[in-house]
């Protein structure tokens, strides 16, 4: 995967599981956060917060990954 090295996930429970799933989805598409941001209209920071498990994303942000 191109782009910066990711930090290991520290979130646990449902938030951690969701973060892992979002990372897998993006990895399957071989996209960087910047590429996903350009396609979805969300900032890389917003997408990163969702993918890192720091915050539960909105339905709209979830749909950007899907």
PDB file of N, CA, C and O in Angstrom:
ATOM      1  N   UNK A   1       0.847  -1.170   0.000  1.00  0.00           N
ATOM      2  CA  UNK A   1       0.000   0.000   0.000  1.00  0.00           C
ATOM      3  C   UNK A   1       0.889   1.228   0.000  1.00  0.00           C
ATOM      4  O   UNK A   1       1.781   1.370   0.812  1.00  0.00           O
ATOM      5  N   UNK A   2       0.649   2.113  -0.903  1.00  0.00           N
ATOM      6  CA  UNK A   2       1.384   3.371  -0.959  1.00  0.00           C
ATOM      7  C   UNK A   2       0.919   4.281   0.169  1.00  0.00           C
ATOM      8  O   UNK A   2      -0.127   4.080   0.760  1.00  0.00           O
ATOM      9  N   UNK A   3       1.696   5.305   0.442  1.00  0.00           N
ATOM     10  CA  UNK A   3       1.302   6.249   1.472  1.00  0.00           C
ATOM     11  C   UNK A   3       2.122   6.050   2.729  1.00  0.00           C
ATOM     12  O   UNK A   3       3.066   5.281   2.766  1.00  0.00           O
ATOM     13  N   UNK A   4       1.747   6.761   3.754  1.00  0.00           N
ATOM     14  CA  UNK A   4       2.477   6.712   5.015  1.00  0.00           C
ATOM     15  C   UNK A   4       2.186   5.433   5.773  1.00  0.00           C
ATOM     16  O   UNK A   4       1.151   4.807   5.598  1.00  0.00           O
ATOM     17  N   UNK A   5       3.132   5.097   6.646  1.00  0.00           N
ATOM     18  CA  UNK A   5       2.965   3.924   7.494  1.00  0.00           C
ATOM     19  C   UNK A   5       1.858   4.187   8.503  1.00  0.00           C
ATOM     20  O   UNK A   5       1.754   5.263   9.071  1.00  0.00           O
ATOM     21  N   UNK A   6       1.024   3.200   8.733  1.00  0.00           N
ATOM     22  CA  UNK A   6      -0.088   3.345   9.666  1.00  0.00           C
ATOM     23  C   UNK A   6       0.320   2.975  11.075  1.00  0.00           C
ATOM     24  O   UNK A   6       1.120   2.075  11.286  1.00  0.00           O
ATOM     25  N   UNK A   7      -0.295   3.636  12.019  1.00  0.00           N
ATOM     26  CA  UNK A   7      -0.112   3.277  13.422  1.00  0.00           C
ATOM     27  C   UNK A   7      -0.947   2.046  13.723  1.00  0.00           C
ATOM     28  O   UNK A   7      -2.006   1.851  13.123  1.00  0.00           O
ATOM     29  N   UNK A   8      -0.506   1.221  14.649  1.00  0.00           N
ATOM     30  CA  UNK A   8      -1.340   0.081  15.037  1.00  0.00           C
ATOM     31  C   UNK A   8      -2.631   0.578  15.690  1.00  0.00           C
ATOM     32  O   UNK A   8      -2.657   1.640  16.316  1.00  0.00           O
ATOM     33  N   UNK A   9      -3.683  -0.190  15.528  1.00  0.00           N
ATOM     34  CA  UNK A   9      -4.966   0.179  16.128  1.00  0.00           C
ATOM     35  C   UNK A   9      -4.902  -0.015  17.640  1.00  0.00           C
ATOM     36  O   UNK A   9      -4.418  -1.038  18.122  1.00  0.00           O
ATOM     37  N   UNK A  10      -5.407   0.973  18.358  1.00  0.00           N
ATOM     38  CA  UNK A  10      -5.471   0.861  19.809  1.00  0.00           C
ATOM     39  C   UNK A  10      -6.910   0.777  20.295  1.00  0.00           C
ATOM     40  O   UNK A  10      -7.148   0.460  21.452  1.00  0.00           O
ATOM     41  N   UNK A  11      -7.852   1.068  19.400  1.00  0.00           N
ATOM     42  CA  UNK A  11      -9.269   1.002  19.769  1.00  0.00           C
ATOM     43  C   UNK A  11      -9.660  -0.456  19.997  1.00  0.00           C
ATOM     44  O   UNK A  11      -9.151  -1.366  19.352  1.00  0.00           O
ATOM     45  N   UNK A  12     -10.575  -0.659  20.926  1.00  0.00           N
ATOM     46  CA  UNK A  12     -11.037  -2.008  21.229  1.00  0.00           C
ATOM     47  C   UNK A  12     -12.550  -2.082  21.047  1.00  0.00           C
ATOM     48  O   UNK A  12     -13.214  -1.076  20.834  1.00  0.00           O
ATOM     49  N   UNK A  13     -13.066  -3.265  21.155  1.00  0.00           N
ATOM     50  CA  UNK A  13     -14.511  -3.464  21.056  1.00  0.00           C
ATOM     51  C   UNK A  13     -15.042  -3.141  19.668  1.00  0.00           C
ATOM     52  O   UNK A  13     -14.347  -3.323  18.667  1.00  0.00           O
ATOM     53  N   UNK A  14     -16.261  -2.643  19.638  1.00  0.00           N
ATOM     54  CA  UNK A  14     -16.928  -2.351  18.363  1.00  0.00           C
ATOM     55  C   UNK A  14     -16.170  -1.307  17.561  1.00  0.00           C
ATOM     56  O   UNK A  14     -16.062  -1.401  16.337  1.00  0.00           O
ATOM     57  N   UNK A  15     -15.630  -0.318  18.245  1.00  0.00           N
ATOM     58  CA  UNK A  15     -14.895   0.738  17.538  1.00  0.00           C
ATOM     59  C   UNK A  15     -13.649   0.170  16.858  1.00  0.00           C
ATOM     60  O   UNK A  15     -13.341   0.502  15.720  1.00  0.00           O
ATOM     61  N   UNK A  16     -12.936  -0.712  17.529  1.00  0.00           N
ATOM     62  CA  UNK A  16     -11.750  -1.346  16.953  1.00  0.00           C
ATOM     63  C   UNK A  16     -12.096  -2.258  15.790  1.00  0.00           C
ATOM     64  O   UNK A  16     -11.388  -2.291  14.786  1.00  0.00           O
ATOM     65  N   UNK A  17     -13.173  -3.005  15.921  1.00  0.00           N
ATOM     66  CA  UNK A  17     -13.601  -3.896  14.836  1.00  0.00           C
ATOM     67  C   UNK A  17     -13.996  -3.096  13.601  1.00  0.00           C
ATOM     68  O   UNK A  17     -13.666  -3.471  12.474  1.00  0.00           O
ATOM     69  N   UNK A  18     -14.701  -1.998  13.819  1.00  0.00           N
ATOM     70  CA  UNK A  18     -15.095  -1.155  12.693  1.00  0.00           C
ATOM     71  C   UNK A  18     -13.866  -0.540  12.028  1.00  0.00           C
ATOM     72  O   UNK A  18     -13.762  -0.533  10.800  1.00  0.00           O
ATOM     73  N   UNK A  19     -12.920  -0.073  12.813  1.00  0.00           N
ATOM     74  CA  UNK A  19     -11.696   0.514  12.265  1.00  0.00           C
ATOM     75  C   UNK A  19     -10.939  -0.509  11.424  1.00  0.00           C
ATOM     76  O   UNK A  19     -10.469  -0.194  10.333  1.00  0.00           O
ATOM     77  N   UNK A  20     -10.845  -1.739  11.915  1.00  0.00           N
ATOM     78  CA  UNK A  20     -10.179  -2.798  11.149  1.00  0.00           C
ATOM     79  C   UNK A  20     -10.894  -3.053   9.834  1.00  0.00           C
ATOM     80  O   UNK A  20     -10.259  -3.227   8.787  1.00  0.00           O
ATOM     81  N   UNK A  21     -12.208  -3.089   9.863  1.00  0.00           N
ATOM     82  CA  UNK A  21     -12.985  -3.337   8.644  1.00  0.00           C
ATOM     83  C   UNK A  21     -12.783  -2.211   7.633  1.00  0.00           C
ATOM     84  O   UNK A  21     -12.651  -2.468   6.430  1.00  0.00           O
ATOM     85  N   UNK A  22     -12.731  -0.964   8.108  1.00  0.00           N
ATOM     86  CA  UNK A  22     -12.524   0.161   7.197  1.00  0.00           C
ATOM     87  C   UNK A  22     -11.139   0.101   6.564  1.00  0.00           C
ATOM     88  O   UNK A  22     -10.986   0.367   5.367  1.00  0.00           O
ATOM     89  N   UNK A  23     -10.144  -0.274   7.340  1.00  0.00           N
ATOM     90  CA  UNK A  23      -8.793  -0.426   6.778  1.00  0.00           C
ATOM     91  C   UNK A  23      -8.764  -1.525   5.711  1.00  0.00           C
ATOM     92  O   UNK A  23      -8.140  -1.372   4.667  1.00  0.00           O
ATOM     93  N   UNK A  24      -9.430  -2.636   6.016  1.00  0.00           N
ATOM     94  CA  UNK A  24      -9.474  -3.738   5.034  1.00  0.00           C
ATOM     95  C   UNK A  24     -10.139  -3.291   3.742  1.00  0.00           C
ATOM     96  O   UNK A  24      -9.665  -3.618   2.642  1.00  0.00           O
ATOM     97  N   UNK A  25     -11.250  -2.571   3.862  1.00  0.00           N
ATOM     98  CA  UNK A  25     -11.948  -2.103   2.657  1.00  0.00           C
ATOM     99  C   UNK A  25     -11.050  -1.225   1.790  1.00  0.00           C
ATOM    100  O   UNK A  25     -10.993  -1.376   0.570  1.00  0.00           O
ATOM    101  N   UNK A  26     -10.348  -0.305   2.421  1.00  0.00           N
ATOM    102  CA  UNK A  26      -9.463   0.582   1.651  1.00  0.00           C
ATOM    103  C   UNK A  26      -8.291  -0.200   1.072  1.00  0.00           C
ATOM    104  O   UNK A  26      -7.897   0.013  -0.080  1.00  0.00           O
ATOM    105  N   UNK A  27      -7.741  -1.133   1.841  1.00  0.00           N
ATOM    106  CA  UNK A  27      -6.642  -1.961   1.349  1.00  0.00           C
ATOM    107  C   UNK A  27      -7.067  -2.795   0.142  1.00  0.00           C
ATOM    108  O   UNK A  27      -6.299  -2.950  -0.812  1.00  0.00           O
ATOM    109  N   UNK A  28      -8.275  -3.329   0.169  1.00  0.00           N
ATOM    110  CA  UNK A  28      -8.772  -4.136  -0.940  1.00  0.00           C
ATOM    111  C   UNK A  28      -8.852  -3.322  -2.236  1.00  0.00           C
ATOM    112  O   UNK A  28      -8.714  -3.866  -3.317  1.00  0.00           O
ATOM    113  N   UNK A  29      -9.057  -2.032  -2.090  1.00  0.00           N
ATOM    114  CA  UNK A  29      -9.131  -1.153  -3.259  1.00  0.00           C
ATOM    115  C   UNK A  29      -7.782  -0.538  -3.609  1.00  0.00           C
ATOM    116  O   UNK A  29      -7.658   0.202  -4.573  1.00  0.00           O
ATOM    117  N   UNK A  30      -6.763  -0.844  -2.786  1.00  0.00           N
ATOM    118  CA  UNK A  30      -5.400  -0.357  -2.993  1.00  0.00           C
ATOM    119  C   UNK A  30      -5.381   1.163  -3.150  1.00  0.00           C
ATOM    120  O   UNK A  30      -4.806   1.699  -4.084  1.00  0.00           O
ATOM    121  N   UNK A  31      -6.043   1.839  -2.193  1.00  0.00           N
ATOM    122  CA  UNK A  31      -6.127   3.297  -2.235  1.00  0.00           C
ATOM    123  C   UNK A  31      -5.466   3.900  -1.002  1.00  0.00           C
ATOM    124  O   UNK A  31      -5.515   3.321   0.079  1.00  0.00           O
ATOM    125  N   UNK A  32      -4.877   5.086  -1.188  1.00  0.00           N
ATOM    126  CA  UNK A  32      -4.377   5.843  -0.050  1.00  0.00           C
ATOM    127  C   UNK A  32      -5.537   6.662   0.518  1.00  0.00           C
ATOM    128  O   UNK A  32      -6.588   6.813  -0.121  1.00  0.00           O
ATOM    129  N   UNK A  33      -5.332   7.212   1.710  1.00  0.00           N
ATOM    130  CA  UNK A  33      -6.359   8.084   2.289  1.00  0.00           C
ATOM    131  C   UNK A  33      -6.586   9.310   1.412  1.00  0.00           C
ATOM    132  O   UNK A  33      -7.710   9.768   1.249  1.00  0.00           O
ATOM    133  N   UNK A  34      -5.524   9.838   0.832  1.00  0.00           N
ATOM    134  CA  UNK A  34      -5.678  11.003  -0.053  1.00  0.00           C
ATOM    135  C   UNK A  34      -6.496  10.664  -1.294  1.00  0.00           C
ATOM    136  O   UNK A  34      -7.307  11.470  -1.737  1.00  0.00           O
ATOM    137  N   UNK A  35      -6.286   9.488  -1.850  1.00  0.00           N
ATOM    138  CA  UNK A  35      -7.075   9.082  -3.014  1.00  0.00           C
ATOM    139  C   UNK A  35      -8.540   8.913  -2.640  1.00  0.00           C
ATOM    140  O   UNK A  35      -9.424   9.350  -3.379  1.00  0.00           O
ATOM    141  N   UNK A  36      -8.797   8.285  -1.495  1.00  0.00           N
ATOM    142  CA  UNK A  36     -10.168   8.111  -1.042  1.00  0.00           C
ATOM    143  C   UNK A  36     -10.807   9.462  -0.750  1.00  0.00           C
ATOM    144  O   UNK A  36     -11.973   9.696  -1.085  1.00  0.00           O
ATOM    145  N   UNK A  37     -10.038  10.379  -0.164  1.00  0.00           N
ATOM    146  CA  UNK A  37     -10.548  11.722   0.116  1.00  0.00           C
ATOM    147  C   UNK A  37     -10.932  12.440  -1.175  1.00  0.00           C
ATOM    148  O   UNK A  37     -11.992  13.076  -1.252  1.00  0.00           O
ATOM    149  N   UNK A  38     -10.100  12.333  -2.184  1.00  0.00           N
ATOM    150  CA  UNK A  38     -10.386  12.992  -3.461  1.00  0.00           C
ATOM    151  C   UNK A  38     -11.654  12.433  -4.106  1.00  0.00           C
ATOM    152  O   UNK A  38     -12.438  13.180  -4.694  1.00  0.00           O
ATOM    153  N   UNK A  39     -11.861  11.146  -3.983  1.00  0.00           N
ATOM    154  CA  UNK A  39     -13.056  10.521  -4.574  1.00  0.00           C
ATOM    155  C   UNK A  39     -14.319  10.774  -3.767  1.00  0.00           C
ATOM    156  O   UNK A  39     -15.407  10.864  -4.328  1.00  0.00           O
ATOM    157  N   UNK A  40     -14.174  10.874  -2.453  1.00  0.00           N
ATOM    158  CA  UNK A  40     -15.356  10.944  -1.601  1.00  0.00           C
ATOM    159  C   UNK A  40     -15.769  12.361  -1.222  1.00  0.00           C
ATOM    160  O   UNK A  40     -16.918  12.585  -0.841  1.00  0.00           O
ATOM    161  N   UNK A  41     -14.827  13.302  -1.284  1.00  0.00           N
ATOM    162  CA  UNK A  41     -15.128  14.659  -0.872  1.00  0.00           C
ATOM    163  C   UNK A  41     -14.913  14.903   0.614  1.00  0.00           C
ATOM    164  O   UNK A  41     -15.165  15.999   1.096  1.00  0.00           O
ATOM    165  N   UNK A  42     -14.445  13.905   1.354  1.00  0.00           N
ATOM    166  CA  UNK A  42     -14.128  14.061   2.770  1.00  0.00           C
ATOM    167  C   UNK A  42     -12.630  14.304   2.913  1.00  0.00           C
ATOM    168  O   UNK A  42     -11.837  13.837   2.100  1.00  0.00           O
ATOM    169  N   UNK A  43     -12.246  14.993   3.962  1.00  0.00           N
ATOM    170  CA  UNK A  43     -10.827  15.279   4.167  1.00  0.00           C
ATOM    171  C   UNK A  43     -10.093  14.005   4.594  1.00  0.00           C
ATOM    172  O   UNK A  43     -10.692  13.111   5.204  1.00  0.00           O
ATOM    173  N   UNK A  44      -8.791  13.941   4.282  1.00  0.00           N
ATOM    174  CA  UNK A  44      -8.018  12.799   4.764  1.00  0.00           C
ATOM    175  C   UNK A  44      -8.068  12.673   6.285  1.00  0.00           C
ATOM    176  O   UNK A  44      -8.084  11.557   6.811  1.00  0.00           O
ATOM    177  N   UNK A  45      -8.131  13.799   6.994  1.00  0.00           N
ATOM    178  CA  UNK A  45      -8.186  13.752   8.463  1.00  0.00           C
ATOM    179  C   UNK A  45      -9.470  13.083   8.948  1.00  0.00           C
ATOM    180  O   UNK A  45      -9.444  12.280   9.886  1.00  0.00           O
ATOM    181  N   UNK A  46     -10.595  13.406   8.317  1.00  0.00           N
ATOM    182  CA  UNK A  46     -11.873  12.798   8.695  1.00  0.00           C
ATOM    183  C   UNK A  46     -11.834  11.301   8.463  1.00  0.00           C
ATOM    184  O   UNK A  46     -12.254  10.513   9.327  1.00  0.00           O
ATOM    185  N   UNK A  47     -11.328  10.892   7.325  1.00  0.00           N
ATOM    186  CA  UNK A  47     -11.249   9.471   6.994  1.00  0.00           C
ATOM    187  C   UNK A  47     -10.264   8.752   7.921  1.00  0.00           C
ATOM    188  O   UNK A  47     -10.520   7.626   8.351  1.00  0.00           O
ATOM    189  N   UNK A  48      -9.174   9.414   8.246  1.00  0.00           N
ATOM    190  CA  UNK A  48      -8.183   8.824   9.135  1.00  0.00           C
ATOM    191  C   UNK A  48      -8.744   8.611  10.530  1.00  0.00           C
ATOM    192  O   UNK A  48      -8.481   7.578  11.165  1.00  0.00           O
ATOM    193  N   UNK A  49      -9.505   9.578  11.031  1.00  0.00           N
ATOM    194  CA  UNK A  49     -10.110   9.437  12.359  1.00  0.00           C
ATOM    195  C   UNK A  49     -11.049   8.232  12.402  1.00  0.00           C
ATOM    196  O   UNK A  49     -11.091   7.498  13.388  1.00  0.00           O
ATOM    197  N   UNK A  50     -11.800   8.019  11.335  1.00  0.00           N
ATOM    198  CA  UNK A  50     -12.703   6.871  11.276  1.00  0.00           C
ATOM    199  C   UNK A  50     -11.914   5.571  11.212  1.00  0.00           C
ATOM    200  O   UNK A  50     -12.218   4.603  11.906  1.00  0.00           O
ATOM    201  N   UNK A  51     -10.873   5.559  10.367  1.00  0.00           N
ATOM    202  CA  UNK A  51     -10.103   4.340  10.146  1.00  0.00           C
ATOM    203  C   UNK A  51      -9.196   3.992  11.322  1.00  0.00           C
ATOM    204  O   UNK A  51      -8.807   2.844  11.497  1.00  0.00           O
ATOM    205  N   UNK A  52      -8.867   4.964  12.135  1.00  0.00           N
ATOM    206  CA  UNK A  52      -7.989   4.695  13.275  1.00  0.00           C
ATOM    207  C   UNK A  52      -8.769   4.251  14.509  1.00  0.00           C
ATOM    208  O   UNK A  52      -8.182   3.776  15.479  1.00  0.00           O
ATOM    209  N   UNK A  53     -10.086   4.440  14.483  1.00  0.00           N
ATOM    210  CA  UNK A  53     -10.896   4.056  15.620  1.00  0.00           C
ATOM    211  C   UNK A  53     -11.005   5.127  16.677  1.00  0.00           C
ATOM    212  O   UNK A  53     -11.544   4.893  17.750  1.00  0.00           O
ATOM    213  N   UNK A  54     -10.500   6.317  16.385  1.00  0.00           N
ATOM    214  CA  UNK A  54     -10.588   7.411  17.356  1.00  0.00           C
ATOM    215  C   UNK A  54     -12.004   7.937  17.514  1.00  0.00           C
ATOM    216  O   UNK A  54     -12.330   8.524  18.529  1.00  0.00           O
ATOM    217  N   UNK A  55     -12.820   7.734  16.505  1.00  0.00           N
ATOM    218  CA  UNK A  55     -14.174   8.269  16.534  1.00  0.00           C
ATOM    219  C   UNK A  55     -15.062   7.389  15.646  1.00  0.00           C
ATOM    220  O   UNK A  55     -14.627   6.886  14.627  1.00  0.00           O
ATOM    221  N   UNK A  56     -16.318   7.216  16.063  1.00  0.00           N
ATOM    222  CA  UNK A  56     -17.260   6.511  15.199  1.00  0.00           C
ATOM    223  C   UNK A  56     -17.628   7.430  14.039  1.00  0.00           C
ATOM    224  O   UNK A  56     -18.005   8.580  14.273  1.00  0.00           O
ATOM    225  N   UNK A  57     -17.530   6.951  12.816  1.00  0.00           N
ATOM    226  CA  UNK A  57     -17.856   7.796  11.663  1.00  0.00           C
ATOM    227  C   UNK A  57     -19.363   7.898  11.449  1.00  0.00           C
ATOM    228  O   UNK A  57     -20.133   7.047  11.901  1.00  0.00           O
ATOM    229  N   UNK A  58     -19.754   8.945  10.746  1.00  0.00           N
ATOM    230  CA  UNK A  58     -21.159   9.087  10.347  1.00  0.00           C
ATOM    231  C   UNK A  58     -21.457   8.052   9.260  1.00  0.00           C
ATOM    232  O   UNK A  58     -20.551   7.446   8.677  1.00  0.00           O
ATOM    233  N   UNK A  59     -22.745   7.873   8.973  1.00  0.00           N
ATOM    234  CA  UNK A  59     -23.132   6.958   7.895  1.00  0.00           C
ATOM    235  C   UNK A  59     -22.534   7.416   6.571  1.00  0.00           C
ATOM    236  O   UNK A  59     -22.134   6.607   5.754  1.00  0.00           O
ATOM    237  N   UNK A  60     -22.471   8.716   6.371  1.00  0.00           N
ATOM    238  CA  UNK A  60     -21.948   9.250   5.118  1.00  0.00           C
ATOM    239  C   UNK A  60     -20.468   8.917   4.948  1.00  0.00           C
ATOM    240  O   UNK A  60     -20.021   8.546   3.855  1.00  0.00           O
ATOM    241  N   UNK A  61     -19.698   9.027   6.030  1.00  0.00           N
ATOM    242  CA  UNK A  61     -18.280   8.687   5.964  1.00  0.00           C
ATOM    243  C   UNK A  61     -18.110   7.186   5.773  1.00  0.00           C
ATOM    244  O   UNK A  61     -17.256   6.749   4.987  1.00  0.00           O
ATOM    245  N   UNK A  62     -18.920   6.388   6.439  1.00  0.00           N
ATOM    246  CA  UNK A  62     -18.873   4.936   6.215  1.00  0.00           C
ATOM    247  C   UNK A  62     -19.102   4.597   4.753  1.00  0.00           C
ATOM    248  O   UNK A  62     -18.417   3.745   4.188  1.00  0.00           O
ATOM    249  N   UNK A  63     -20.056   5.262   4.147  1.00  0.00           N
ATOM    250  CA  UNK A  63     -20.366   4.960   2.742  1.00  0.00           C
ATOM    251  C   UNK A  63     -19.210   5.329   1.821  1.00  0.00           C
ATOM    252  O   UNK A  63     -19.043   4.736   0.761  1.00  0.00           O
ATOM    253  N   UNK A  64     -18.379   6.290   2.218  1.00  0.00           N
ATOM    254  CA  UNK A  64     -17.211   6.638   1.410  1.00  0.00           C
ATOM    255  C   UNK A  64     -16.233   5.465   1.330  1.00  0.00           C
ATOM    256  O   UNK A  64     -15.597   5.241   0.305  1.00  0.00           O
ATOM    257  N   UNK A  65     -16.123   4.702   2.403  1.00  0.00           N
ATOM    258  CA  UNK A  65     -15.240   3.524   2.392  1.00  0.00           C
ATOM    259  C   UNK A  65     -15.850   2.384   1.578  1.00  0.00           C
ATOM    260  O   UNK A  65     -15.137   1.642   0.932  1.00  0.00           O
ATOM    261  N   UNK A  66     -17.148   2.260   1.634  1.00  0.00           N
ATOM    262  CA  UNK A  66     -17.820   1.167   0.946  1.00  0.00           C
ATOM    263  C   UNK A  66     -17.956   1.500  -0.524  1.00  0.00           C
ATOM    264  O   UNK A  66     -17.721   0.735  -1.384  1.00  0.00           O
TER     265      UNK A  66
END
